[in-house]
Tab-separated table of N, CA and C in Angstrom:
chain	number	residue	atom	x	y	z
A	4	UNK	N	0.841	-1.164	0.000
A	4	UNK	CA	0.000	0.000	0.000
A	4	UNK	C	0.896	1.240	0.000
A	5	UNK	N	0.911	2.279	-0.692
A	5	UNK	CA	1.501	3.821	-1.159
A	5	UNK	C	0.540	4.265	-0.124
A	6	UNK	N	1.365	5.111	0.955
A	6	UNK	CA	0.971	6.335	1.689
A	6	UNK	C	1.569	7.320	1.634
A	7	UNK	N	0.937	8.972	1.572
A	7	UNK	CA	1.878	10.314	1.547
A	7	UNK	C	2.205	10.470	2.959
A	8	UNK	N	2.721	10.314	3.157
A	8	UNK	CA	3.244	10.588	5.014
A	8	UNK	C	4.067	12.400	4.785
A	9	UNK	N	4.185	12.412	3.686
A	9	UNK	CA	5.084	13.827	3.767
A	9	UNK	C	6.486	13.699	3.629
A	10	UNK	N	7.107	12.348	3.355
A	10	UNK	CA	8.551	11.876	3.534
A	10	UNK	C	9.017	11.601	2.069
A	11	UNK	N	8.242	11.433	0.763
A	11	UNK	CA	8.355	10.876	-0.476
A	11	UNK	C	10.126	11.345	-1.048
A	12	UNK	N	10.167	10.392	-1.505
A	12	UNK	CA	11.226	10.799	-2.591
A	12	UNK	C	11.602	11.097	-3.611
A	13	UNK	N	9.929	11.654	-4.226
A	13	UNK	CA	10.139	12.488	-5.590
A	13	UNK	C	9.986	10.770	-6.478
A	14	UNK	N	10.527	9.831	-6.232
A	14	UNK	CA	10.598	9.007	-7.446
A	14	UNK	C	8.935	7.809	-7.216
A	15	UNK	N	8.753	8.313	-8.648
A	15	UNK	CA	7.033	7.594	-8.650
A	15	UNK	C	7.369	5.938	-9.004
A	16	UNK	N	6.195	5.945	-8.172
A	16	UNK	CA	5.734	4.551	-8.102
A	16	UNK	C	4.853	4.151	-9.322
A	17	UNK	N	4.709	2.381	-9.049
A	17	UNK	CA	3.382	1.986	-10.236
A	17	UNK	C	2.297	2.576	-9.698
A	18	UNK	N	1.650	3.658	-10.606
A	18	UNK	CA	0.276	4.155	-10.646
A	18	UNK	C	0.583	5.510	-10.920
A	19	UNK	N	1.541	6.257	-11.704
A	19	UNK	CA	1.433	7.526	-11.947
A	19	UNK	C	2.103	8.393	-11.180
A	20	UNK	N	2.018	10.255	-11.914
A	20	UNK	CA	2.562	10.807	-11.079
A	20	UNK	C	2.536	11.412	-9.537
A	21	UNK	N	1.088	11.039	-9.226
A	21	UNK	CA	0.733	10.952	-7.539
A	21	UNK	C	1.414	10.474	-6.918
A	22	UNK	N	2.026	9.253	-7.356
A	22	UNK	CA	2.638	8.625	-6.514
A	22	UNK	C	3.635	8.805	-6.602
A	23	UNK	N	4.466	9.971	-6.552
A	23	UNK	CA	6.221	9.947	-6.551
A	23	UNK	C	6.423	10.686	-5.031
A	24	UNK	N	5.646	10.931	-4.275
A	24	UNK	CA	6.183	11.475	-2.901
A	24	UNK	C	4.829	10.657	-2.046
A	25	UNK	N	4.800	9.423	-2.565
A	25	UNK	CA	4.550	8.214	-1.585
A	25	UNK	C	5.766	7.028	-0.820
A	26	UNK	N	5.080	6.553	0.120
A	26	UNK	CA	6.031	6.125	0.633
A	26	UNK	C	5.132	4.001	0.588
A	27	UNK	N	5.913	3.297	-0.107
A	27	UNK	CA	5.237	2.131	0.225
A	27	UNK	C	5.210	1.363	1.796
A	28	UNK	N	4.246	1.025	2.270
A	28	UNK	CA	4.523	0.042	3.461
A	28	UNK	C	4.773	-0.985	3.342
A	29	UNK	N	5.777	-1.279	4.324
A	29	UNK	CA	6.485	-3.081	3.979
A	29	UNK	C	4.723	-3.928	4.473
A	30	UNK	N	4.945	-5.148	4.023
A	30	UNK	CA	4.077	-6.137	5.083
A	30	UNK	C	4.225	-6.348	6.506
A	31	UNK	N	3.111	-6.977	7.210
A	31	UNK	CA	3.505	-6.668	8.416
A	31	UNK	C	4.069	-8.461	8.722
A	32	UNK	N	4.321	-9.079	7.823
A	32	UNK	CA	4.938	-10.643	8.255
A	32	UNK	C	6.339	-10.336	8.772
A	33	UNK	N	6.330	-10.437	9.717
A	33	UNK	CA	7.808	-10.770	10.316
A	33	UNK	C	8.449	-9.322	11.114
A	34	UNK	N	7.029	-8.464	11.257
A	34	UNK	CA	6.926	-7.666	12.023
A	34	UNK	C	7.300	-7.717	13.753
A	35	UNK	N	7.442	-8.699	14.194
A	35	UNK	CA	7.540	-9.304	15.256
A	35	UNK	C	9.258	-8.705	15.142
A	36	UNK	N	9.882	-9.061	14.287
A	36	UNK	CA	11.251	-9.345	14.105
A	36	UNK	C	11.984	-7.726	14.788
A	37	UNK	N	10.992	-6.745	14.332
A	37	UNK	CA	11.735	-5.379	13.953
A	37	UNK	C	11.595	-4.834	15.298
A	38	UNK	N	12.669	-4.077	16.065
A	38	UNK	CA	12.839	-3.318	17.055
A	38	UNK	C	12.189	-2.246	17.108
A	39	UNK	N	12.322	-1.338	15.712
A	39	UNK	CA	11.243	-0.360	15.334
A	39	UNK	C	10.199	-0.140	14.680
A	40	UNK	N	9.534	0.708	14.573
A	40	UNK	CA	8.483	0.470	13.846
A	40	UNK	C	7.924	1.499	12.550
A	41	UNK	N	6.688	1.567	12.005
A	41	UNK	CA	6.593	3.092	11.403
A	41	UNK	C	7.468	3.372	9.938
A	42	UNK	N	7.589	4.398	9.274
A	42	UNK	CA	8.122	4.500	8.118
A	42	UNK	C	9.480	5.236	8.696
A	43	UNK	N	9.522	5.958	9.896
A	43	UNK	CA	10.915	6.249	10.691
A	43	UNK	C	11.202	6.069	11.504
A	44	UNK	N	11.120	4.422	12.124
A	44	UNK	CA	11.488	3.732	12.936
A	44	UNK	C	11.606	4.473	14.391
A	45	UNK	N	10.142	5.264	14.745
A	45	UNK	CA	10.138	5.878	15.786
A	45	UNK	C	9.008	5.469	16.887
A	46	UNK	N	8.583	4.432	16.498
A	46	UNK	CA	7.710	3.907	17.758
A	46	UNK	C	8.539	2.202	17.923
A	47	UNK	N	8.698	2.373	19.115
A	47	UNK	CA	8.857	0.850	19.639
A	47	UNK	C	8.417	-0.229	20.522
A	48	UNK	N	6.989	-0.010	20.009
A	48	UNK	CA	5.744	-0.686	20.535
A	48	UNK	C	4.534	-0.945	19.274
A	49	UNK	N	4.102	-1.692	19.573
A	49	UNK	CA	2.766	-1.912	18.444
A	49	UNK	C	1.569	-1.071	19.016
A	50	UNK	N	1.602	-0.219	20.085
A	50	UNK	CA	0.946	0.389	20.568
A	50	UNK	C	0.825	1.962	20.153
A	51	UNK	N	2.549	2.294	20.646
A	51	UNK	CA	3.053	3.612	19.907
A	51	UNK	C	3.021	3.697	18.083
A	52	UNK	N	2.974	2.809	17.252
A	52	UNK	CA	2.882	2.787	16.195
A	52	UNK	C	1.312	3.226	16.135
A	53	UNK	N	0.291	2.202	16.628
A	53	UNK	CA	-0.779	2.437	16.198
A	53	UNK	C	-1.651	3.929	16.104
A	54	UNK	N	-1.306	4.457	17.643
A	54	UNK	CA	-1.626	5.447	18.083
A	54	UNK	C	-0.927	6.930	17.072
A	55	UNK	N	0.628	6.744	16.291
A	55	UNK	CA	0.879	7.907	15.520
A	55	UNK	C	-0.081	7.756	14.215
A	56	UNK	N	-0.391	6.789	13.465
A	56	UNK	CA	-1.081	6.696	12.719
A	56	UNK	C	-2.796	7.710	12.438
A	57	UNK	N	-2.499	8.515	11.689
A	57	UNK	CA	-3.582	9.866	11.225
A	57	UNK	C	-3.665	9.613	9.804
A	58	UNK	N	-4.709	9.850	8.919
A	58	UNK	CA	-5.411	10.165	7.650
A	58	UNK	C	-4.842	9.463	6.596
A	59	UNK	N	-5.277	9.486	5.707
A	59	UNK	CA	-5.699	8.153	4.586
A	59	UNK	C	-6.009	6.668	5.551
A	60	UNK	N	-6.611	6.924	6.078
A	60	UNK	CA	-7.635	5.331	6.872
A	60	UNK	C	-7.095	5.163	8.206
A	61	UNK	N	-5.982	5.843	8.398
A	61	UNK	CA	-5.546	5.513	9.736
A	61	UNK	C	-5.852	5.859	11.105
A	62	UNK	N	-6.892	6.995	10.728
A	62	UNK	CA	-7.295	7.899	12.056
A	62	UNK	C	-8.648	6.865	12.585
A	63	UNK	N	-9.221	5.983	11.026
A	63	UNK	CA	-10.437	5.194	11.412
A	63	UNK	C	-9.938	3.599	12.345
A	64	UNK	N	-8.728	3.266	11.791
A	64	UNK	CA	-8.139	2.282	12.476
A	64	UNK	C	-7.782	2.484	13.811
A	65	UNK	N	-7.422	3.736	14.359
A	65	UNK	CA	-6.758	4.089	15.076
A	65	UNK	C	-7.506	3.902	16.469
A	66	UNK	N	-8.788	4.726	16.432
A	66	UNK	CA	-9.913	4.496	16.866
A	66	UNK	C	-10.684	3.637	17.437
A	67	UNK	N	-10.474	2.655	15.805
A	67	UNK	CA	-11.169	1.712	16.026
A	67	UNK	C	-10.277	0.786	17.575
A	68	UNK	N	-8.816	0.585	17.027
A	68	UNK	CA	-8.277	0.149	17.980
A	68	UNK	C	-8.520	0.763	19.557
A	69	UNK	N	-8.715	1.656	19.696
A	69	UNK	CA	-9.031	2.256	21.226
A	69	UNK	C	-10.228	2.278	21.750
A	70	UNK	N	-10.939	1.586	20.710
A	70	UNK	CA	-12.319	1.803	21.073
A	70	UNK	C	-12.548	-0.031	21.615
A	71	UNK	N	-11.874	-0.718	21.424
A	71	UNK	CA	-11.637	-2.316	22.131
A	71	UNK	C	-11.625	-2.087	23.474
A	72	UNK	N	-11.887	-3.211	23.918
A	72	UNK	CA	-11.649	-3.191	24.860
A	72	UNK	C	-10.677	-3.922	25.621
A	73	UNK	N	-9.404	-3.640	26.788
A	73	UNK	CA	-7.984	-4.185	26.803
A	73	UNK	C	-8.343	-5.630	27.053
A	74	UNK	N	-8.599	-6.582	27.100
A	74	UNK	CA	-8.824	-8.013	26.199
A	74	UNK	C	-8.472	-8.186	24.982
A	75	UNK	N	-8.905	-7.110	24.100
A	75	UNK	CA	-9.272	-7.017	22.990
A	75	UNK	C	-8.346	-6.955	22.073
A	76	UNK	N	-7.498	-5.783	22.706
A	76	UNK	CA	-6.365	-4.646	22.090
A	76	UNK	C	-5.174	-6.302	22.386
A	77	UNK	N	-5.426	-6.632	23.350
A	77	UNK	CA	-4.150	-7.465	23.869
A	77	UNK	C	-4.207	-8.980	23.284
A	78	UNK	N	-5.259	-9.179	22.732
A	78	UNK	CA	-5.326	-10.371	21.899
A	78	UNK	C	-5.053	-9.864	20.547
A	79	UNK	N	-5.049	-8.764	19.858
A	79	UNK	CA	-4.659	-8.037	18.286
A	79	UNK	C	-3.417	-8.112	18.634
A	80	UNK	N	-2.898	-7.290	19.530
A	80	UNK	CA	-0.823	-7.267	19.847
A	80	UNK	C	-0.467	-8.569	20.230
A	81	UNK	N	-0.866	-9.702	20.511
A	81	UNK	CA	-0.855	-11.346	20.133
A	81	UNK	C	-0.300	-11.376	19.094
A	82	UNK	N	-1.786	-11.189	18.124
A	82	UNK	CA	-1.665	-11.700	16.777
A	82	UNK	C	-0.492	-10.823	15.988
A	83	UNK	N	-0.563	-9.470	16.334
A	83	UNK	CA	1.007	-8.789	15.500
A	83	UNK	C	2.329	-9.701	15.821
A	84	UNK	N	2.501	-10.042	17.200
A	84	UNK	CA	3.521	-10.739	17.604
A	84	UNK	C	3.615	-12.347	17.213
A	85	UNK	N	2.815	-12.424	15.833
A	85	UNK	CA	2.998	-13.973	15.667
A	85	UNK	C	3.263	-13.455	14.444
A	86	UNK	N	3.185	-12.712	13.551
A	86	UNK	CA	3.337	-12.339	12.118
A	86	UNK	C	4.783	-12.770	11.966
């Protein structure tokens, strides 16, 4: 998935010239692995990641995640930690 985070590098991606100051996101398989997190390795929690996450879909995810309840949230950071 291509997100503008504001970080692009001018060089476009497949889909045109919109996309040259996108930034792609890796997958999250093997997410478990990484110390950091984010497109600048500035959260080091699956918590702190979730929570910087704002606009193009992320403010609805974001939400959504806080709106669980801690059972909830702590069985999803499970499942990140098995990727």
């Amino acid at each position: 998935m291509l997100h503008d985070i504001g970080t692009g590098d001018g060089i476009q991606q497949n889909g045109g010239a919109a996309t040259r100051n996108m930034v792609r996101t890796p997958p999250l398989w093997g997410v478990r692995t990484r110390p950091e997190m984010m497109h600048d390795g500035l959260s080091l929690t699956f918590n702190e990641a979730i929570q910087r996450h704002a606009g193009q879909g992320g403010t609805v995810s974001r939400n959504l995640f806080n709106a669980l309840l801690p059972s909830q949230k702590d069985d999803l950071i499970a499942f990140l930690k098995s990727l």
